[in-house]
Short mmCIF file of N, CA and C in Angstrom, two decimals:
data_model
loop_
_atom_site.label_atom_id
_atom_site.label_comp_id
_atom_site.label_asym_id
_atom_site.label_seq_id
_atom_site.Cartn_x
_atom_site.Cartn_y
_atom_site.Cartn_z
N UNK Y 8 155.79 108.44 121.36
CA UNK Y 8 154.87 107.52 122.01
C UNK Y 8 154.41 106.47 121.03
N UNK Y 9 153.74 105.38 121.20
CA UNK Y 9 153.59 104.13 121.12
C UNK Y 9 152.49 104.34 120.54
N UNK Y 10 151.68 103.10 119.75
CA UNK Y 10 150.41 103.32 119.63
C UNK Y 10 149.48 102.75 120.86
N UNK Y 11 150.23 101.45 121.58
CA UNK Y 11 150.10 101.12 122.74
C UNK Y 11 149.53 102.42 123.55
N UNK Y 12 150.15 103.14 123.78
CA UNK Y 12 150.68 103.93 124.75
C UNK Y 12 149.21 105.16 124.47
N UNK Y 13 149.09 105.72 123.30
CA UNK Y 13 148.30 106.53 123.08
C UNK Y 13 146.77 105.53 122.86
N UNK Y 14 146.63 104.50 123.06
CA UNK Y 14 145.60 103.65 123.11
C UNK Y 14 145.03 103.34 124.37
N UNK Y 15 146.30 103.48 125.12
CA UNK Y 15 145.80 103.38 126.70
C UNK Y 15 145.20 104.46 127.59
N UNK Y 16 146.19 105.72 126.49
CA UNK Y 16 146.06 107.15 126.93
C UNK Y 16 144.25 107.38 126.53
N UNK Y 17 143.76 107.17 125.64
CA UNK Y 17 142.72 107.52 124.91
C UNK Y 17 141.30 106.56 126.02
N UNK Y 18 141.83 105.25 126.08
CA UNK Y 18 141.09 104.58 127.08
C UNK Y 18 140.32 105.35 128.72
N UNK Y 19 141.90 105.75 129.15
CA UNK Y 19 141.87 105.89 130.73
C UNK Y 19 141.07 107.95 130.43
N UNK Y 20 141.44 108.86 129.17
CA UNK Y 20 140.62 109.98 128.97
C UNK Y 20 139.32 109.43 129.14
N UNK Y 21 138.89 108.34 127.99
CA UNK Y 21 137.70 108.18 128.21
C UNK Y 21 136.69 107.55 128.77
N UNK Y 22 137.33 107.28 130.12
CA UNK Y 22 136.75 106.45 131.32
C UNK Y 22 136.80 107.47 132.73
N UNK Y 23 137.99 108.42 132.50
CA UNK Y 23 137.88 109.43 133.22
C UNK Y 23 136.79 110.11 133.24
N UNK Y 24 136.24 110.81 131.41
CA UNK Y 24 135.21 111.36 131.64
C UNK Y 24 133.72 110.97 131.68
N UNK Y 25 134.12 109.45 131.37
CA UNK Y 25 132.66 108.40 131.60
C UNK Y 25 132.31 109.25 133.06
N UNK Y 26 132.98 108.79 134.46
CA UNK Y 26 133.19 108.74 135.53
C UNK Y 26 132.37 110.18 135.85
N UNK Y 27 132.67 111.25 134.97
CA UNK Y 27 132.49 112.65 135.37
C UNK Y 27 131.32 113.01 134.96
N UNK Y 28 130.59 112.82 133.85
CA UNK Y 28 129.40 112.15 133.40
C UNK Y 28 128.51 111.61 134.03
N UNK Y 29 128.78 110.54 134.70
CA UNK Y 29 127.99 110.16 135.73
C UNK Y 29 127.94 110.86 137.39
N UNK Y 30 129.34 111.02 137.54
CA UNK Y 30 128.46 111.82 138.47
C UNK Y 30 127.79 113.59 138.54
N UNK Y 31 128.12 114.33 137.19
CA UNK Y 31 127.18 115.44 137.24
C UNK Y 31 125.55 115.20 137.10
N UNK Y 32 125.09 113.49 136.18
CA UNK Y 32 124.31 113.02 136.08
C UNK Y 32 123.60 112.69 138.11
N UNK Y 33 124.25 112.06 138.63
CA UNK Y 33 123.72 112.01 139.71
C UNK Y 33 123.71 113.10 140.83
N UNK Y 34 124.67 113.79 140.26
CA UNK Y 34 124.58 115.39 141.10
C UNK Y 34 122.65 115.68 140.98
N UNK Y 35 121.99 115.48 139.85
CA UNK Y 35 120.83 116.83 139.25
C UNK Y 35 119.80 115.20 139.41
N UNK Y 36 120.18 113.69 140.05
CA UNK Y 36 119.13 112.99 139.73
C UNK Y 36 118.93 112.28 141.24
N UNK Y 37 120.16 112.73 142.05
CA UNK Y 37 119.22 112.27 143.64
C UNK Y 37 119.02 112.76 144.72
N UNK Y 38 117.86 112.85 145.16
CA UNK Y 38 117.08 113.11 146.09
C UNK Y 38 117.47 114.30 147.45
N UNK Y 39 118.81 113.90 147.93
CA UNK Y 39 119.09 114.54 149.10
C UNK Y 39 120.69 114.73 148.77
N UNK Y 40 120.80 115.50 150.15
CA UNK Y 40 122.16 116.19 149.84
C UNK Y 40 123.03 115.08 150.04
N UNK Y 41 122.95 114.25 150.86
CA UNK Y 41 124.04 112.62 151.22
C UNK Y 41 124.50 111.75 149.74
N UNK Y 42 123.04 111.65 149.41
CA UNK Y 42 123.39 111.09 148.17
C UNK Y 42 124.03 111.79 146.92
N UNK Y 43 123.74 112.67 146.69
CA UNK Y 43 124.25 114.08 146.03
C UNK Y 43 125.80 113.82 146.10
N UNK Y 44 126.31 114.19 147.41
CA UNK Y 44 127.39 114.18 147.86
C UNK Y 44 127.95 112.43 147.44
N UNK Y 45 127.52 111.62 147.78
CA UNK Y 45 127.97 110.12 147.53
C UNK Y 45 128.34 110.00 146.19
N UNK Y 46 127.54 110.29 145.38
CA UNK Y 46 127.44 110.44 143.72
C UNK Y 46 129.03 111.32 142.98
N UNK Y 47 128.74 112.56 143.71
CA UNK Y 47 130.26 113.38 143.03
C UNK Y 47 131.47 113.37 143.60
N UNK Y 48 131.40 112.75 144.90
CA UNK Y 48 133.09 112.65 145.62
C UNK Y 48 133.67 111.25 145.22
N UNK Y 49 132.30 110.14 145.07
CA UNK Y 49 132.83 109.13 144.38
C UNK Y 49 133.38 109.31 142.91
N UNK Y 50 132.79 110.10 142.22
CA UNK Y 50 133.05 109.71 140.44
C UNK Y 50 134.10 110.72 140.21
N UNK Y 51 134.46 112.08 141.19
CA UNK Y 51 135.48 113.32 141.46
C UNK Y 51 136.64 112.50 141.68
N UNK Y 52 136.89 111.48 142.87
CA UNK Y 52 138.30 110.98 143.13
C UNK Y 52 138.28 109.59 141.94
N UNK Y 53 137.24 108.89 141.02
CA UNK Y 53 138.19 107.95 140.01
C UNK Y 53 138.19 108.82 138.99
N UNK Y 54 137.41 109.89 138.54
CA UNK Y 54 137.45 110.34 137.15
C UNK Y 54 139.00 111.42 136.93
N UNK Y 55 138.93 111.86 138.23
CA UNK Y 55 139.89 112.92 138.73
C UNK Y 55 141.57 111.97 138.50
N UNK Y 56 141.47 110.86 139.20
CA UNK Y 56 142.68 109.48 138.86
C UNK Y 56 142.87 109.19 137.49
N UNK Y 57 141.74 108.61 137.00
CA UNK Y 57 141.51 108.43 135.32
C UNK Y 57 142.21 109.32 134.76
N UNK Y 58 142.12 110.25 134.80
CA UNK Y 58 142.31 111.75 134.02
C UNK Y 58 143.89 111.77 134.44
N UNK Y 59 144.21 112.39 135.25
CA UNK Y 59 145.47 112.44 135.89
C UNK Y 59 146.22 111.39 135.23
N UNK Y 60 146.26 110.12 135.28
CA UNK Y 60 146.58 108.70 135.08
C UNK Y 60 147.10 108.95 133.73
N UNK Y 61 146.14 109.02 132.70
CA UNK Y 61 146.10 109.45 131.35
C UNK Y 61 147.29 110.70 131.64
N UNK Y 62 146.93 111.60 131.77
CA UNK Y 62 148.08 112.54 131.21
C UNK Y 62 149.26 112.23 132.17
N UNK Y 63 149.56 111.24 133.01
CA UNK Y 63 151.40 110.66 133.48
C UNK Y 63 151.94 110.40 132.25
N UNK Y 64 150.56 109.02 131.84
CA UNK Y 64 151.11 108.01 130.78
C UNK Y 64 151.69 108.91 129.64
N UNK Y 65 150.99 109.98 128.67
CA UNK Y 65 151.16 110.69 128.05
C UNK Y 65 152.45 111.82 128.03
N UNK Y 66 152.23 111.90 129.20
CA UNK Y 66 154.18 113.03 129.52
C UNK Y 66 155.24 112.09 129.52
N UNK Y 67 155.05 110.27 129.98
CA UNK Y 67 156.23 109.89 130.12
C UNK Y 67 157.04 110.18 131.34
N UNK Y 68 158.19 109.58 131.52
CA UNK Y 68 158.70 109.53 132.84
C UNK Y 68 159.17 111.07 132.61
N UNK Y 69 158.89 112.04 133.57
CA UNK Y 69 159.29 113.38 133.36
C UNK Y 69 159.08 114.06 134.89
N UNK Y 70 159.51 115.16 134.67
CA UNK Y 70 159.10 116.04 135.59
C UNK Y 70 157.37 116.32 135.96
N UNK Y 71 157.07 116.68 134.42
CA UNK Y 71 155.65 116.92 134.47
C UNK Y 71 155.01 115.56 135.24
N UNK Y 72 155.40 114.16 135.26
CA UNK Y 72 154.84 113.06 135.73
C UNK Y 72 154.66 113.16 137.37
N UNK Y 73 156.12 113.57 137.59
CA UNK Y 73 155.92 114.04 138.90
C UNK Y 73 155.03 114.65 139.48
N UNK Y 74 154.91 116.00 138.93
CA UNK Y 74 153.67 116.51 139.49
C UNK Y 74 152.91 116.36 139.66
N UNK Y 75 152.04 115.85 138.55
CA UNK Y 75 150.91 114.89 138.26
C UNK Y 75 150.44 114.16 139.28
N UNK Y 76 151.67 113.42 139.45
CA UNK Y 76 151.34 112.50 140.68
C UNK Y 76 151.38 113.29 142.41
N UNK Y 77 152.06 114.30 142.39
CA UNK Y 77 151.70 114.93 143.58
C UNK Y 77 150.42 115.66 143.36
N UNK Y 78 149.84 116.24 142.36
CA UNK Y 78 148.81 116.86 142.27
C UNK Y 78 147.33 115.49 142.54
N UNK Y 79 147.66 114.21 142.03
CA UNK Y 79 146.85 112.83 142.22
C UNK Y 79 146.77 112.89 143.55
N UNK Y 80 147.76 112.58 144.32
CA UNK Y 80 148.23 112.02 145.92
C UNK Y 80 147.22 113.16 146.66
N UNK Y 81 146.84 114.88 146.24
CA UNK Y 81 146.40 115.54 147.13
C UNK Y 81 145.15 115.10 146.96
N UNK Y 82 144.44 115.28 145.44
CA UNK Y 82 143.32 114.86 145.42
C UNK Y 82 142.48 113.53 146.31
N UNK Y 83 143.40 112.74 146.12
CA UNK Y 83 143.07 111.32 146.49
C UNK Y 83 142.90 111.25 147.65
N UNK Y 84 143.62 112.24 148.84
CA UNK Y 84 143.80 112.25 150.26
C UNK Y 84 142.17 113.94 150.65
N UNK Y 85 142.38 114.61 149.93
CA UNK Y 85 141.65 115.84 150.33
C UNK Y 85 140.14 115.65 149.79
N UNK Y 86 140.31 114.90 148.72
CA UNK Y 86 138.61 114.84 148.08
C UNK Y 86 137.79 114.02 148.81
N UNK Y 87 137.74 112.95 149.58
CA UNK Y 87 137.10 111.91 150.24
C UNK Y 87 136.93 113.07 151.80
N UNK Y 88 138.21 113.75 152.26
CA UNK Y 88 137.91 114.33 153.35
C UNK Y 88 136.78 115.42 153.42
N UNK Y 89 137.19 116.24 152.26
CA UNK Y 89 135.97 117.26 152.10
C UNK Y 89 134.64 116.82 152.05
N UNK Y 90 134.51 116.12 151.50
CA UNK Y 90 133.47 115.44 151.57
C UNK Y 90 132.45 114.93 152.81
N UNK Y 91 133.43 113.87 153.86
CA UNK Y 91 132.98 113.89 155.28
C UNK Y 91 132.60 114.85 155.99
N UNK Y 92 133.66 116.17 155.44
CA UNK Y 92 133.63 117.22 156.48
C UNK Y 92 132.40 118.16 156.40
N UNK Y 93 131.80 117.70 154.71
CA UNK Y 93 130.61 118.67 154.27
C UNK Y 93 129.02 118.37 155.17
N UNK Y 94 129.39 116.24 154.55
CA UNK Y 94 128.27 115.62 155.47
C UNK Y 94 128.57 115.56 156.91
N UNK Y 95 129.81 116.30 157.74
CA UNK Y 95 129.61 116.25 159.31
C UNK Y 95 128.75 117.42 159.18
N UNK Y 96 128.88 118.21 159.14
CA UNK Y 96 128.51 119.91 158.74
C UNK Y 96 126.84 119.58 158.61
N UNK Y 97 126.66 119.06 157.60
CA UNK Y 97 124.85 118.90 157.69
C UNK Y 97 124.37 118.45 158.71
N UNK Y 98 124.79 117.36 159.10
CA UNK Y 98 123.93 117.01 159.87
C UNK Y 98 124.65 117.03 161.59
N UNK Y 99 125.20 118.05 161.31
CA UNK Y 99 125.64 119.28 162.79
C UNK Y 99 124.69 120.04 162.65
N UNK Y 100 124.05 120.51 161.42
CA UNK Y 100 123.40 121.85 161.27
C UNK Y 100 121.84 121.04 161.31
N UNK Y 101 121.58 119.99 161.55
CA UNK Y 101 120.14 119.10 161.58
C UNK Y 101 119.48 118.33 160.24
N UNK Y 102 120.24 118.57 159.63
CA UNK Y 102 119.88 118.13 158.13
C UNK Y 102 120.20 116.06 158.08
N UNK Y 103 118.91 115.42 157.79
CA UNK Y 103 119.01 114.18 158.09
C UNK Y 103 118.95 113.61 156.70
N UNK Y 104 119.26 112.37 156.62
CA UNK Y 104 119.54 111.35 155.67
C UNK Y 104 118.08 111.00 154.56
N UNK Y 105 117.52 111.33 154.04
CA UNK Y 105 116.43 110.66 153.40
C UNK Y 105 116.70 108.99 152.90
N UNK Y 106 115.57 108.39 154.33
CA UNK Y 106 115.87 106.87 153.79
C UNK Y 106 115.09 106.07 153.12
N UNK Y 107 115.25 104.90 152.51
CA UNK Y 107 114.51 104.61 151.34
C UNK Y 107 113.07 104.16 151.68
N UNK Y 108 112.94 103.97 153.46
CA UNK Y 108 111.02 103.69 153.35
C UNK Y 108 110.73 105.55 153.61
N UNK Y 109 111.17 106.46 153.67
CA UNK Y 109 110.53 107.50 153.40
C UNK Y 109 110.23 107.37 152.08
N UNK Y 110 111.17 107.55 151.04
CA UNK Y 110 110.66 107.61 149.53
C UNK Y 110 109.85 106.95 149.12
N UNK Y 111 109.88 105.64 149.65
CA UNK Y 111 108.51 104.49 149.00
C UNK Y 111 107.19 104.73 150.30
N UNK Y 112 106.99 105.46 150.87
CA UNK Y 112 106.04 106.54 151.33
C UNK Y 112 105.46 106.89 150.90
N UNK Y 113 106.74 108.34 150.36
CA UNK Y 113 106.42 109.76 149.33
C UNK Y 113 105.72 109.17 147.94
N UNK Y 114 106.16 107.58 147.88
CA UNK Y 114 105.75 107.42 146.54
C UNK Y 114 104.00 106.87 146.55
N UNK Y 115 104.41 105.85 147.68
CA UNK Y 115 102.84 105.41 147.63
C UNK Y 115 101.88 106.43 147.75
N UNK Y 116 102.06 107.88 148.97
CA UNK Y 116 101.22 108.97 148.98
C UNK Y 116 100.77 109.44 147.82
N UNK Y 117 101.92 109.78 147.15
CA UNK Y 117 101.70 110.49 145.32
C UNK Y 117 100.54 109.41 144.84
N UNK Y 118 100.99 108.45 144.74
CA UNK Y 118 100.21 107.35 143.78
C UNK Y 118 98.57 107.43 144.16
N UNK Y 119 98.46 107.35 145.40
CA UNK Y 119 97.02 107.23 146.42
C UNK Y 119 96.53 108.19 146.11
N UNK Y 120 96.71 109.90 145.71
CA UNK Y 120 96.44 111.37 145.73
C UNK Y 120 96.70 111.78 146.66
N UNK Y 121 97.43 111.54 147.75
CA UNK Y 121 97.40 112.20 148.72
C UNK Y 121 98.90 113.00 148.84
N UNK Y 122 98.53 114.20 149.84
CA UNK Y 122 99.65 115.33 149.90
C UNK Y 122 100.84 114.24 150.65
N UNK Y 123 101.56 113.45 150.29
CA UNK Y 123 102.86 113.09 151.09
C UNK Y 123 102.58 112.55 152.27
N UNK Y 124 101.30 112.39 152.36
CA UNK Y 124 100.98 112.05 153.68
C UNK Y 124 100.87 112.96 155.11
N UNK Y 125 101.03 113.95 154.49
CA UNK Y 125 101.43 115.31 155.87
C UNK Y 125 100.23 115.52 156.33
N UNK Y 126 99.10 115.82 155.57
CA UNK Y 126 97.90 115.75 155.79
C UNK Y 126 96.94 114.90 156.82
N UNK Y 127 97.42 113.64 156.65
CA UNK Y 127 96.93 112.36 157.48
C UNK Y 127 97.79 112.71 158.75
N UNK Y 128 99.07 112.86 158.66
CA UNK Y 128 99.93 112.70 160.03
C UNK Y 128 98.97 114.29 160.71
N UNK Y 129 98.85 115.16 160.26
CA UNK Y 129 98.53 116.17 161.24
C UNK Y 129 97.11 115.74 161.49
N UNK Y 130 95.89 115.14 160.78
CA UNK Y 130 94.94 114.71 161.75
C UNK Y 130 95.15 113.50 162.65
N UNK Y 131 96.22 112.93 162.32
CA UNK Y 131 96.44 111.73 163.42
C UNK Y 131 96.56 112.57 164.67
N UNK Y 132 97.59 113.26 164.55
CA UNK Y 132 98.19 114.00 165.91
C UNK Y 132 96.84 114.78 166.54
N UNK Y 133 96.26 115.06 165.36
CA UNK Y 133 95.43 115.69 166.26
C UNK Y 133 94.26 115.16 167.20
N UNK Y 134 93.83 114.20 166.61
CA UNK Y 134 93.28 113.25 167.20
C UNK Y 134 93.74 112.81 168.33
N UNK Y 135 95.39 111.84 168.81
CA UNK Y 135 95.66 111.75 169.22
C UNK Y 135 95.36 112.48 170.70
N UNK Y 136 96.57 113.70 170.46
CA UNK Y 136 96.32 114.62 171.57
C UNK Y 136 95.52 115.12 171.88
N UNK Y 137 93.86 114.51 171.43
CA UNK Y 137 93.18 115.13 172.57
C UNK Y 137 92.33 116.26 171.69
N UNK Y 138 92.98 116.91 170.72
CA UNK Y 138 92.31 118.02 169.73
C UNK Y 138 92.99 119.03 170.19
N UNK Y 139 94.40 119.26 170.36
CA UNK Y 139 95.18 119.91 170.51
C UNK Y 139 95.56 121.11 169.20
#
């Protein structure tokens, strides 16, 4: 091999595991399971390519390349699906999206002292209905 060659190899390793990095980083830093999920199926199918990519270049036109690339082609087709199939699954099972005026809510509540606001919504309601 080339120095080219092992320069490119060394590149696409270490952009692969940039990729993987960030998303175990956003696995443990957002909020709900959607985003969770958005974070590691995205950085799983380029870091997973990256990686793969790197070790074609590195085997050279070979057998082992082959595989490689059939082992790429499943990922690339099965990782994005699992994924959908996890977030159909939640929110089959009732599990909803946390959207961003909930969080700037949750945040203003925190800031104000107040419990999240849960507090206020159950004397609203109660009020409301009557003193139900």
């Amino acid at each position: 091999m080339g120095i080219v060659t092992d320069i490119a190899v060394w590149i696409l390793l270490g952009a692969g595991s940039f990729f993987y990095l960030v998303g175990a980083i956003g696995l443990v830093r957002m909020p709900d399971l959607f985003t969770r999920m958005h974070a590691t199926s995205v950085s799983e199918t380029l870091g997973a390519g990256l990686l793969i990519l790197a070790m074609m270049l590195a085997a050279g036109w070979s057998l082992n390349s082959a595989k490689l690339a059939v082992i790429l082609a499943i990922l690339f087709f099965t990782g994005p699906v699992a994924t959908h199939a996890l977030a159909q699954a939640a929110i089959a099972a009732g599990l909803k999206p946390q959207l961003a005026e909930d969080r700037t809510a949750q945040k203003q509540a925190k800031k104000n002292g107040r419990n999240g606001g849960k507090a206020e919504a159950k004397k609203a309601k109660g009020k409301e209905g009557g003193g139900k």
